[in-house]
Short mmCIF file of C-alpha atoms in Angstrom, two decimals:
data_model
loop_
_atom_site.label_atom_id
_atom_site.label_comp_id
_atom_site.label_asym_id
_atom_site.label_seq_id
_atom_site.Cartn_x
_atom_site.Cartn_y
_atom_site.Cartn_z
CA MET A 91 -0.12 0.12 -0.03
CA LEU A 92 1.42 3.35 -1.25
CA PRO A 93 2.12 6.01 1.75
CA ILE A 94 0.80 9.23 1.35
CA ALA A 95 2.08 12.57 2.76
CA ASP A 96 0.49 13.80 6.10
CA SER A 97 -0.02 17.50 4.37
CA PHE A 98 1.14 19.12 1.09
CA GLU A 99 0.27 22.30 -0.98
CA HIS A 100 -0.04 22.14 -4.40
CA VAL A 101 -1.16 24.97 -6.90
CA HIS A 102 -3.49 24.06 -9.71
CA ARG A 103 -4.65 26.69 -12.11
CA GLY A 104 -3.95 29.48 -9.53
CA CYS A 105 -5.79 27.23 -6.63
CA GLU A 106 -3.60 26.40 -3.67
CA ILE A 107 -4.64 22.90 -2.30
CA ARG A 108 -3.83 22.85 1.29
CA TYR A 109 -4.29 19.15 2.36
CA GLY A 110 -3.86 17.77 5.84
CA ARG A 111 -5.39 17.15 9.37
CA GLY A 112 -5.62 20.31 11.04
CA ARG A 113 -5.30 22.48 7.80
CA ILE A 114 -8.29 24.48 8.66
CA ASP A 115 -6.83 26.13 11.87
CA ASP A 116 -5.01 28.57 9.99
CA LEU A 117 -7.30 29.63 7.25
CA GLY A 118 -7.50 33.03 8.83
CA ASP A 119 -3.87 33.67 8.87
CA TRP A 120 -3.56 32.38 5.28
CA LEU A 121 -6.30 34.88 4.35
CA GLY A 122 -4.81 37.65 6.14
CA GLU A 123 -1.53 37.03 4.27
CA ARG A 124 -3.62 37.79 0.99
CA GLY A 125 -5.28 40.86 2.10
CA LEU A 126 -8.51 39.23 2.83
CA ASP A 127 -10.14 40.74 6.26
CA ASP A 128 -13.73 39.37 6.02
CA ALA A 129 -14.93 36.06 5.25
CA LEU A 130 -18.73 35.09 4.60
CA VAL A 131 -19.34 31.40 5.17
CA VAL A 132 -21.36 29.84 2.54
CA CYS A 133 -23.05 26.64 3.24
CA GLY A 134 -26.37 24.53 3.44
CA SER A 135 -28.63 24.57 6.46
CA ASN A 136 -27.42 20.92 7.54
CA THR A 137 -23.91 21.92 7.15
CA GLY A 138 -24.45 24.93 9.14
CA ALA A 139 -26.00 23.05 12.07
CA ASN A 140 -23.25 20.85 12.17
CA ASP A 141 -21.31 22.28 15.26
CA ALA A 142 -18.53 19.67 14.98
CA LEU A 143 -17.58 20.91 11.41
CA MET A 144 -18.71 24.32 11.95
CA ASP A 145 -16.57 25.18 15.12
CA PRO A 146 -13.40 24.48 13.65
CA VAL A 147 -13.92 26.54 10.32
CA ARG A 148 -15.20 29.35 13.04
CA GLU A 149 -12.09 28.95 15.12
CA GLY A 150 -9.77 28.94 11.93
CA LEU A 151 -11.28 32.15 10.57
CA GLY A 152 -11.34 33.77 14.24
CA ASP A 153 -11.83 37.46 14.01
CA ARG A 154 -11.91 37.15 9.87
CA LEU A 155 -15.14 35.44 10.19
CA ALA A 156 -17.98 38.27 9.14
CA GLY A 157 -21.18 35.90 8.96
CA VAL A 158 -22.53 32.69 7.65
CA PHE A 159 -25.03 32.22 4.89
CA ASP A 160 -26.57 28.77 5.52
CA GLY A 161 -29.22 28.91 2.62
CA THR A 162 -27.64 26.84 -0.11
CA THR A 163 -29.47 24.03 -1.55
CA PRO A 164 -28.92 21.00 -3.77
CA ASP A 165 -31.01 22.32 -6.46
CA LYS A 166 -28.60 25.33 -6.77
CA ARG A 167 -31.31 28.21 -7.66
CA VAL A 168 -29.71 31.40 -8.98
CA GLU A 169 -32.14 33.06 -6.54
CA THR A 170 -30.00 31.29 -3.88
CA ALA A 171 -26.94 32.82 -5.34
CA TYR A 172 -28.64 36.43 -5.18
CA ASP A 173 -29.53 36.34 -1.73
CA MET A 174 -26.00 34.98 -0.99
CA LEU A 175 -24.66 38.15 -2.75
CA ASP A 176 -26.95 40.24 -0.61
CA ALA A 177 -25.62 38.61 2.87
CA ARG A 178 -22.14 39.28 1.56
CA ALA A 179 -22.89 43.16 0.81
CA GLU A 180 -24.62 43.48 4.23
CA VAL A 181 -21.59 42.05 6.24
CA GLY A 182 -19.03 43.84 3.91
CA ALA A 183 -17.29 40.26 3.10
CA ASP A 184 -14.29 40.36 1.09
CA VAL A 185 -14.26 36.80 0.45
CA LEU A 186 -16.62 33.57 0.26
CA VAL A 187 -15.53 30.60 2.21
CA ALA A 188 -17.76 27.70 0.77
CA VAL A 189 -18.18 24.77 3.35
CA GLY A 190 -19.48 21.27 2.57
CA GLY A 191 -20.79 19.30 -0.73
CA GLY A 192 -21.17 20.35 -4.08
CA ALA A 193 -24.09 22.65 -3.63
CA GLY A 194 -22.65 25.04 -1.45
CA LEU A 195 -19.33 25.18 -3.15
CA ASP A 196 -21.05 25.77 -6.57
CA ILE A 197 -23.22 28.41 -5.51
CA ALA A 198 -20.46 30.30 -3.72
CA ARG A 199 -18.18 30.11 -6.92
CA GLN A 200 -20.63 30.86 -9.70
CA ALA A 201 -21.99 34.00 -7.38
CA THR A 202 -18.49 35.38 -8.05
CA LEU A 203 -19.03 35.76 -11.51
CA LEU A 204 -22.69 36.45 -11.01
CA ALA A 205 -21.33 39.80 -9.24
CA ALA A 206 -19.14 40.34 -11.98
CA ASP A 207 -21.90 39.87 -14.85
CA GLY A 208 -23.90 42.68 -13.48
CA ARG A 209 -27.17 41.28 -14.54
CA ASP A 210 -30.09 41.33 -11.83
CA LEU A 211 -32.44 38.43 -11.09
CA GLY A 212 -35.06 40.08 -13.50
CA GLU A 213 -32.73 40.50 -16.42
CA ILE A 214 -31.22 36.89 -16.01
CA ARG A 215 -34.71 35.30 -16.32
CA ALA A 216 -35.64 37.32 -19.27
CA ASP A 217 -32.68 36.37 -21.07
CA ALA A 218 -33.28 32.95 -20.07
CA GLU A 219 -36.68 33.04 -21.31
CA ALA A 220 -35.44 34.41 -24.92
CA GLY A 221 -33.30 31.52 -25.22
CA PRO A 222 -29.92 30.26 -24.72
CA ASP A 223 -28.15 32.56 -27.04
CA ALA A 224 -29.80 35.70 -25.02
CA LEU A 225 -28.60 34.10 -21.68
CA GLY A 226 -25.27 33.24 -22.58
CA ASP A 227 -22.54 32.56 -20.24
CA LEU A 228 -22.10 34.26 -16.87
CA ALA A 229 -19.20 37.39 -17.14
CA PRO A 230 -17.50 36.05 -20.15
CA GLY A 231 -13.99 36.72 -20.36
CA SER A 232 -14.22 38.46 -16.86
CA ASP A 233 -12.53 37.80 -13.45
CA PRO A 234 -14.42 36.98 -10.38
CA ALA A 235 -15.74 40.02 -8.60
CA PHE A 236 -14.22 38.51 -5.38
CA PRO A 237 -12.29 35.58 -4.60
CA SER A 238 -13.61 32.35 -3.14
CA VAL A 239 -11.91 29.38 -0.92
CA VAL A 240 -13.68 25.92 -0.92
CA VAL A 241 -13.68 23.60 2.24
CA PRO A 242 -14.88 20.23 0.95
CA THR A 243 -16.39 17.72 3.45
CA THR A 244 -17.97 14.98 0.82
CA PHE A 245 -16.31 12.94 -2.08
CA ALA A 246 -18.13 14.33 -4.82
CA GLY A 247 -15.05 15.94 -6.30
CA ALA A 248 -16.44 19.51 -6.48
CA ASP A 249 -13.72 21.47 -5.26
CA VAL A 250 -10.97 22.03 -7.84
CA SER A 251 -13.42 23.39 -10.24
CA THR A 252 -14.99 26.53 -11.65
CA GLY A 253 -18.32 24.98 -10.02
CA GLY A 254 -21.37 23.68 -11.43
CA SER A 255 -24.41 25.72 -13.16
CA LEU A 256 -27.29 27.67 -11.40
CA GLU A 257 -30.98 26.85 -11.98
CA VAL A 258 -32.56 29.92 -13.66
CA PHE A 259 -35.95 27.87 -14.25
CA ALA A 260 -36.79 24.22 -13.42
CA ALA A 261 -38.60 21.86 -15.89
CA ASP A 262 -41.76 22.75 -14.50
CA GLU A 263 -41.18 26.70 -14.92
CA SER A 264 -39.20 26.66 -18.21
CA PRO A 265 -40.80 27.96 -21.70
CA THR A 266 -39.26 24.65 -23.14
CA GLY A 267 -40.18 22.31 -20.47
CA GLN A 268 -36.48 21.40 -19.87
CA PRO A 269 -34.38 23.29 -16.93
CA VAL A 270 -32.47 26.30 -17.88
CA ASN A 271 -29.20 26.68 -16.33
CA VAL A 272 -26.37 29.41 -16.56
CA SER A 273 -22.75 29.49 -15.43
CA GLY A 274 -19.45 30.80 -16.24
CA SER A 275 -16.03 29.12 -16.78
CA ASP A 276 -13.69 31.30 -14.80
CA ALA A 277 -14.89 31.08 -11.22
CA TRP A 278 -12.04 29.06 -9.98
CA PRO A 279 -11.24 29.40 -6.27
CA ILE A 280 -8.05 30.78 -4.86
CA GLY A 281 -7.91 28.07 -2.09
CA ASP A 282 -8.94 24.40 -1.24
CA VAL A 283 -8.71 23.31 2.52
CA ALA A 284 -8.77 19.60 2.09
CA ASP A 285 -8.68 18.73 5.77
CA PRO A 286 -9.57 14.96 6.35
CA ALA A 287 -10.70 15.56 9.83
CA LEU A 288 -13.76 17.63 8.53
CA PHE A 289 -14.59 15.12 6.38
CA GLU A 290 -15.16 12.88 9.51
CA THR A 291 -17.90 15.12 10.77
CA THR A 292 -20.16 14.23 7.50
CA PRO A 293 -22.89 11.74 8.12
CA GLN A 294 -21.72 8.37 6.27
CA SER A 295 -25.13 8.49 4.40
CA VAL A 296 -23.78 11.55 2.59
CA LEU A 297 -20.39 10.49 2.18
CA ALA A 298 -21.48 7.24 0.27
CA GLY A 299 -24.16 9.33 -1.53
CA SER A 300 -21.27 11.58 -2.92
CA ALA A 301 -18.82 8.80 -3.27
CA MET A 302 -19.47 7.40 -6.87
CA ASN A 303 -19.68 10.98 -8.30
CA GLY A 304 -16.35 11.44 -7.24
CA PHE A 305 -15.03 8.13 -8.17
CA ASP A 306 -16.72 8.17 -11.76
CA LYS A 307 -14.28 11.56 -12.43
CA GLY A 308 -11.28 8.85 -11.97
CA ILE A 309 -12.96 6.39 -14.23
CA GLU A 310 -13.96 8.43 -16.98
CA THR A 311 -10.82 10.46 -17.42
CA PRO A 312 -8.62 7.96 -19.05
CA TYR A 313 -11.23 6.98 -21.75
CA ALA A 314 -11.67 10.25 -22.64
CA SER A 315 -11.09 11.33 -26.32
CA ASP A 316 -8.62 14.27 -24.81
CA ALA A 317 -6.97 12.12 -22.22
CA SER A 318 -3.17 12.75 -21.72
CA PRO A 319 -0.39 10.88 -19.99
CA VAL A 320 -0.68 13.31 -17.19
CA SER A 321 -4.44 13.03 -16.78
CA ASP A 322 -4.29 9.22 -16.91
CA ALA A 323 -1.49 9.39 -14.26
CA ALA A 324 -3.63 11.54 -11.87
CA ALA A 325 -6.58 9.59 -12.39
CA VAL A 326 -4.89 6.09 -12.10
CA HIS A 327 -3.46 7.00 -8.76
CA GLY A 328 -6.46 8.60 -7.75
CA LEU A 329 -8.64 5.42 -8.50
CA ARG A 330 -6.04 3.25 -6.63
CA LEU A 331 -6.38 5.39 -3.44
CA LEU A 332 -10.36 5.49 -3.84
CA SER A 333 -10.98 1.94 -4.54
CA ASP A 334 -9.05 0.77 -1.66
CA ALA A 335 -10.38 3.72 0.93
CA LEU A 336 -13.97 4.58 -0.10
CA PRO A 337 -15.66 1.01 1.00
CA ARG A 338 -13.91 1.78 4.44
CA VAL A 339 -14.89 5.70 4.73
CA ALA A 340 -18.22 5.45 3.28
CA GLY A 341 -18.95 1.72 3.42
CA ASP A 342 -19.35 -1.19 5.98
CA GLU A 343 -15.76 -1.93 6.04
CA PRO A 344 -13.32 -1.00 8.89
CA GLY A 345 -11.95 2.41 8.30
CA GLY A 346 -10.27 5.04 10.26
CA GLU A 347 -8.21 8.18 9.89
CA GLU A 348 -5.80 6.30 7.45
CA ALA A 349 -8.72 5.41 5.02
CA THR A 350 -10.22 8.91 5.36
CA ASP A 351 -6.68 10.50 4.31
CA ARG A 352 -6.54 8.12 1.41
CA ALA A 353 -9.92 8.91 0.36
CA VAL A 354 -9.53 12.70 0.29
CA VAL A 355 -6.03 12.59 -1.59
CA GLY A 356 -7.58 10.25 -4.10
CA SER A 357 -10.53 12.63 -4.50
CA LEU A 358 -8.25 15.55 -5.13
CA LEU A 359 -6.32 13.62 -7.48
CA VAL A 360 -8.95 12.65 -9.82
CA GLN A 361 -9.93 16.13 -10.08
CA LEU A 362 -6.76 17.83 -10.92
CA ASP A 363 -7.09 17.29 -14.86
CA ARG A 364 -10.58 15.52 -14.94
CA LYS A 365 -12.06 14.95 -18.28
CA ILE A 366 -15.86 14.04 -17.88
CA SER A 367 -17.63 12.08 -20.34
CA VAL A 368 -20.07 9.28 -20.77
CA ILE A 369 -21.03 8.63 -17.09
CA HIS A 370 -21.40 12.16 -16.53
CA ALA A 371 -23.65 12.30 -19.46
CA PHE A 372 -25.91 9.74 -18.12
CA GLY A 373 -26.22 11.65 -14.88
CA HIS A 374 -27.10 14.77 -16.62
CA GLY A 375 -29.71 13.06 -18.87
CA PHE A 376 -31.62 11.99 -15.82
CA ALA A 377 -31.35 15.85 -14.28
CA ARG A 378 -32.93 16.90 -17.12
CA ARG A 379 -35.97 14.90 -16.35
CA TYR A 380 -36.14 14.49 -12.46
CA ASP A 381 -34.82 16.08 -9.29
CA VAL A 382 -32.38 13.21 -8.55
CA GLN A 383 -29.04 13.14 -6.94
CA GLN A 384 -26.20 12.67 -9.36
CA GLY A 385 -24.20 10.35 -7.22
CA ALA A 386 -27.12 7.75 -7.29
CA ILE A 387 -27.33 7.82 -11.08
CA HIS A 388 -23.74 7.53 -11.26
CA ALA A 389 -23.58 4.49 -8.85
CA VAL A 390 -26.23 2.56 -11.08
CA VAL A 391 -25.15 3.15 -14.37
CA ALA A 392 -21.16 3.09 -14.05
CA PRO A 393 -20.78 -0.59 -14.17
CA HIS A 394 -23.49 -0.86 -17.20
CA ALA A 395 -22.03 2.01 -19.17
CA LEU A 396 -18.48 0.57 -19.03
CA ALA A 397 -19.52 -2.91 -20.22
CA TYR A 398 -20.91 -0.99 -23.01
CA LEU A 399 -18.03 0.91 -23.64
CA PHE A 400 -15.72 -2.14 -23.60
CA ASP A 401 -18.07 -3.65 -26.19
CA GLU A 402 -17.66 -0.91 -28.46
CA VAL A 403 -14.13 0.34 -28.08
CA ASP A 404 -11.04 -0.40 -26.00
CA ALA A 405 -11.82 2.58 -23.45
CA SER A 406 -8.43 2.36 -21.93
CA ARG A 407 -9.30 -0.60 -19.98
CA ARG A 408 -5.83 -1.55 -19.10
CA ALA A 409 -5.14 1.97 -17.55
CA LEU A 410 -8.41 1.46 -15.52
CA ALA A 411 -7.46 -1.98 -14.62
CA ALA A 412 -3.98 -0.50 -12.92
CA GLY A 413 -6.05 1.99 -11.02
CA LEU A 414 -8.38 -0.79 -9.75
CA GLY A 415 -5.71 -3.52 -9.05
CA VAL A 416 -7.12 -5.82 -11.90
CA PRO A 417 -4.36 -7.96 -13.10
CA THR A 418 -3.41 -7.60 -16.71
CA ASP A 419 -0.56 -9.67 -17.41
CA GLY A 420 -0.80 -12.64 -19.93
CA ARG A 421 -4.76 -11.80 -20.10
CA ASP A 422 -6.78 -10.73 -23.06
CA ASP A 423 -8.60 -7.80 -23.34
CA ASP A 424 -12.00 -9.15 -22.60
CA ALA A 425 -11.02 -10.72 -19.66
CA VAL A 426 -9.27 -7.54 -18.44
CA ALA A 427 -12.61 -5.51 -19.32
CA GLU A 428 -14.86 -7.84 -17.39
CA ASP A 429 -12.80 -7.73 -14.30
CA VAL A 430 -12.71 -3.95 -14.52
CA VAL A 431 -16.40 -3.85 -14.64
CA GLU A 432 -16.57 -6.28 -11.78
CA ALA A 433 -14.36 -4.15 -9.58
CA VAL A 434 -16.22 -0.86 -10.15
CA ALA A 435 -19.47 -2.79 -9.08
CA GLU A 436 -17.77 -3.99 -6.04
CA VAL A 437 -16.68 -0.38 -4.89
CA ARG A 438 -20.38 0.34 -5.57
CA ASP A 439 -21.66 -2.52 -3.49
CA ALA A 440 -19.69 -1.86 -0.63
CA LEU A 441 -21.76 1.89 -0.26
CA ASP A 442 -24.94 2.37 0.80
CA VAL A 443 -26.09 3.58 -2.53
CA PRO A 444 -28.63 2.13 -4.93
CA SER A 445 -27.72 -0.67 -7.77
CA ARG A 446 -30.81 -0.34 -10.08
CA LEU A 447 -32.80 2.37 -11.68
CA ARG A 448 -36.09 0.94 -10.56
CA ASP A 449 -35.05 1.39 -6.89
CA LEU A 450 -35.13 5.49 -7.58
CA PRO A 451 -38.52 6.73 -6.86
CA GLU A 452 -37.85 9.44 -9.13
CA THR A 453 -37.30 7.40 -12.25
CA GLY A 454 -40.02 5.78 -14.64
CA GLU A 455 -39.50 3.01 -17.12
CA ASP A 456 -41.51 4.86 -19.74
CA ASP A 457 -39.36 7.88 -19.58
CA LEU A 458 -35.96 5.65 -20.60
CA PRO A 459 -36.02 6.41 -24.46
CA ALA A 460 -36.50 10.29 -23.91
CA ILE A 461 -33.74 10.28 -21.30
CA ALA A 462 -31.30 8.19 -23.88
CA GLU A 463 -32.02 11.15 -26.21
CA PHE A 464 -31.09 13.41 -23.85
CA VAL A 465 -27.91 11.54 -22.63
CA ALA A 466 -26.69 11.23 -26.75
CA GLU A 467 -27.08 15.04 -26.98
CA ASP A 468 -25.31 16.03 -23.73
CA PRO A 469 -21.91 17.88 -23.96
CA PRO A 470 -19.74 15.56 -22.13
CA MET A 471 -20.39 12.88 -24.85
CA GLU A 472 -18.23 15.13 -26.91
CA ARG A 473 -15.29 13.54 -24.81
CA ALA A 474 -16.40 9.98 -25.51
CA PRO A 475 -13.94 7.80 -27.07
CA ALA A 476 -13.00 8.59 -30.64
CA ASP A 477 -14.52 5.35 -32.18
CA LEU A 478 -17.60 5.32 -30.18
CA ASP A 479 -20.70 5.82 -32.10
CA ALA A 480 -22.90 6.63 -28.99
CA THR A 481 -26.54 6.41 -30.60
CA PRO A 482 -29.65 6.82 -28.74
CA GLU A 483 -30.65 3.19 -29.31
CA GLY A 484 -27.43 1.85 -27.74
CA ILE A 485 -27.68 4.12 -24.71
CA LEU A 486 -31.04 2.95 -24.16
CA GLY A 487 -29.78 -0.59 -24.12
CA VAL A 488 -27.63 0.59 -21.28
CA LEU A 489 -30.45 2.29 -19.43
CA ARG A 490 -32.73 -1.10 -19.68
CA ALA A 491 -29.91 -3.32 -18.48
CA ALA A 492 -29.71 -0.60 -15.55
CA TRP A 493 -33.16 -0.51 -14.78
#
């Protein structure tokens, strides 16, 4: 078992990753060194009520804590981002510190571009009603209006990124009958405090729900059409750590601090040059029709999507085998592919997550053909392996197998 460092720093696209137990303790000093004096903590209500998590955050910020906004929600509504900006203005914060899972982190980062964009809520909605071209991106070519720092506490792999999109209209509100989202591509955080002790304050059910979302980022990168030796190296080593640690942290196997440490580092690695592709497209296809957790869809679909890919193309099966501990010497490609699928299913089955689409109350079998059309059109499919002909019919076969 490869050892990992007790702590380290690494700068990725201008974001300083600060890993290690207790790294939250010096967050206030770190901000002060950058001339930042007043931090607004951004999180959801459950996170805000978790004193085991929030006390170290408050203590680490010290007198630089200007206030807490605990109104973020999983649906990531654009109104929430505007409410958060109002709270920031009220306390005079010059930096956001987003704590928790993907929703809070995404809202905070996109809000930094929303402030730079200049449109108010009414203007954003009017543009959304006029269509995607009128809505456009948030603050294209602009820097964030103010910096953000992320403090992740789940394995969704949502920290080293620009953050997801904000929902302007849900499907039942939208003129088109489909959700309408807005986002910008330049909302990178300036810092990422990856403190394993904070992950240990998160309920295991929440960790399990996030685990496959992060794990699949490592699975997808090697087979993406624009993968490189650099992205492969980070993804494969991240998979080694996650496949070992996730069942011990978010499942029923014995864990402990060592397992949490390995899982947090693995989660960081699979994000560094991630290439979201086919599995994420499946998740997005369901999100266009249902209010369903992405981690649940990823958990169900991942083994079936991989089996489909391996039937059609190579899909970097031997690189994935290296990350998942599957032996390859003297074995043919089909045998390796079968064991890779099985290894992914074993990690999934060690977690308290669904394994069939029919077990998700939001989903309906009659909707599968429409979802297959959504998946085929989803932008991450552009990163599918170059020789894959991902037709709606082929995708529907994956969905029926997962049903």
